[in-house]
């Protein structure tokens, strides 16, 4: 159970033949109301796929009836013909539901530059509509997988209302979202303005701080749909906290399933002069291939950490930074501190703390190591 | 022959025991005059090694008598004790030459955070002084190698004067220079102001546009020493053109020997609104791990190129960019163009042209693919 855990939602996931590897590839998530308030955030990449161009218009009025998602093709750089496929998909979904096409969000994932076969999409969506059910969440989560090794679902329950979510994404995980499609549902009764504000804040500190490989996708979408079926209107702060908890859980699942990764690296930047500084420093380290390759080799190479930190414009004295790896402070005041031999990197979890000694702010960026399997998956698999 | 090709220079390279793998590890390049005009540029990383901190002061007056270089240790994040080693090395070189310590440039390369053994440096430098000769260029070039598979040398000769250079660097090649030490000599008679201006312009369009893995080093140094031994003062433009030719050749040698690389990728950005835009776009693509892994797999994945271009702030219409790979235009006007099947990536050289259709400016960035060997060398080798 995920998107169908909250009341007021049905879902389905079917096989339409879009995905060369076979398996479910069309997901349909429908809000049965009574409310259809919604919010969504998208990739900040200027190279946007056709479904993103469509969906940014569809969400403008804060109302969504349903989301249609497909794997097996990103429908990006497919020109006006590709846009017509997105549009026709929304029209078909609207007609099946007796809704307006402008209330249908479309998400796609897969190879850039290939046309989607609308005949397959059409047949798949019609079949998905026929199999919509209030326990279809898992099927929908399965249908959006690409190189994911398992479906990602999460539920956060509160007194009388809940939030459910599903996510896909295993590579191209980067700031401003990842090749990541996320649909979140709730039966809380909240207006779209509150959904929008809480979704932006939750993604800012979760998905936006997951930076697996520094590569930003053309298709990233996180949608939040609220049915109001619980009849409960939680305080915005309470809802926001629950939403952030759910997004953090889905982001952790994405990190743990990142393509080819052998380590999950948590980079905690502390005592920064500002949160922006902390994020900038964390991201610079998260994108440093030499550091990431060292972690793969279980090498606590703190010199590569400081070399990456030194490329940023954040406020700090480069010779007064502490670096601690899995509890061992290996660099202090511009010199080696405890022996790197004491650092144990054999486990999957790596906790790097960078103390800038420059202020009171903090931020945590999550990334992965750079491995042979990453290179293999991304050189052998055209995506 | 390299740094000893121009008249007025002697050099040596000896083994002092600094480098765990054995082999020559101390290089000494001496300008015997009559002039000692010089210029140097350094890493823009705020995390600077002790030799860089020293050398930035040494070059301030535009005069250099000699350069001492060592492999086997970066002398970075080694605190005041490490700085004392750099200082003592300069004092020893000065005393051997009857010069001032402030006219000695020091360069180091190797692991960050390890103290250099001054006893070894001292013995090595004394031995190097004893073996200085006017055909010692190759020995010096050998002594600065780390993971380089071969020494890098270059000579450009003009009518009556010449320029010689040696370089090391095989990983951490990135903007604002690479873990790259370069010593360039000339027997032209030019003042330090001209040397400085021509060196900055030459590095700007050569070494600064080599971005093998996006990682910036703490030790990068490019030094230019002029002996005036030819008695000829070429026009600054003529000297600058010859210097740029030499730097381009050394940069190409660095690219071709980049750690683990299987392809040398030339990214030519054309029709940009400004040169800065062209550089930003080229660099974004050069740092995109997904694109680099695709090239390793001989996959002309132009979608990853456009996704990387879309992350920049350069002026362009994202749906009016042409992408050409090894002569095949695979994307045009926001859609697929010629079939990607036509692109042959089996050779080592890859030529990517990105036409932004936004202006008249152009820039070329050189990078490498992301390979299993890159991951292996940088996870198994602590550097």
XYZ file of C-alpha atoms in Angstrom, chain A residues 45-48 76-78 112-113 172 216-218, chain B residues 281 284-285 288 291 301-312 316-325 330-337 352-356:
53
model
C 16.508 21.620 -15.937
C 15.805 23.927 -18.881
C 15.737 20.829 -21.056
C 12.252 19.681 -20.093
C 11.829 14.278 -24.211
C 13.307 15.891 -27.328
C 10.576 14.273 -29.379
C 15.431 10.627 -24.260
C 14.749 11.094 -27.972
C 20.589 10.678 -12.594
C 19.901 16.390 -13.353
C 17.064 14.834 -15.278
C 14.653 16.285 -17.821
C 28.096 24.619 -21.530
C 28.703 21.029 -17.821
C 28.867 18.298 -20.440
C 28.326 14.781 -16.663
C 27.421 11.155 -20.666
C 23.654 9.196 -25.978
C 22.811 12.737 -27.093
C 19.923 12.942 -24.643
C 22.464 13.060 -21.835
C 24.286 15.868 -23.650
C 21.141 17.989 -23.885
C 20.174 17.174 -20.302
C 23.585 18.470 -19.183
C 23.366 21.577 -21.386
C 19.951 22.304 -19.869
C 21.432 22.689 -16.390
C 23.401 25.795 -17.399
C 19.924 29.385 -25.768
C 16.572 27.926 -26.681
C 16.741 24.352 -25.321
C 14.675 23.150 -28.266
C 16.932 24.742 -30.885
C 20.293 23.092 -30.212
C 22.129 20.887 -32.693
C 24.243 18.014 -31.413
C 26.776 16.386 -33.728
C 28.900 13.419 -32.647
C 21.972 13.283 -34.035
C 19.721 16.037 -32.650
C 18.251 19.095 -34.373
C 15.546 21.585 -33.420
C 14.432 19.685 -30.337
C 14.090 16.340 -32.071
C 16.159 13.350 -33.144
C 17.912 13.901 -36.466
C 31.202 16.459 -29.961
C 29.860 19.689 -31.472
C 27.106 21.538 -29.627
C 25.581 24.327 -31.717
C 23.636 26.685 -29.440
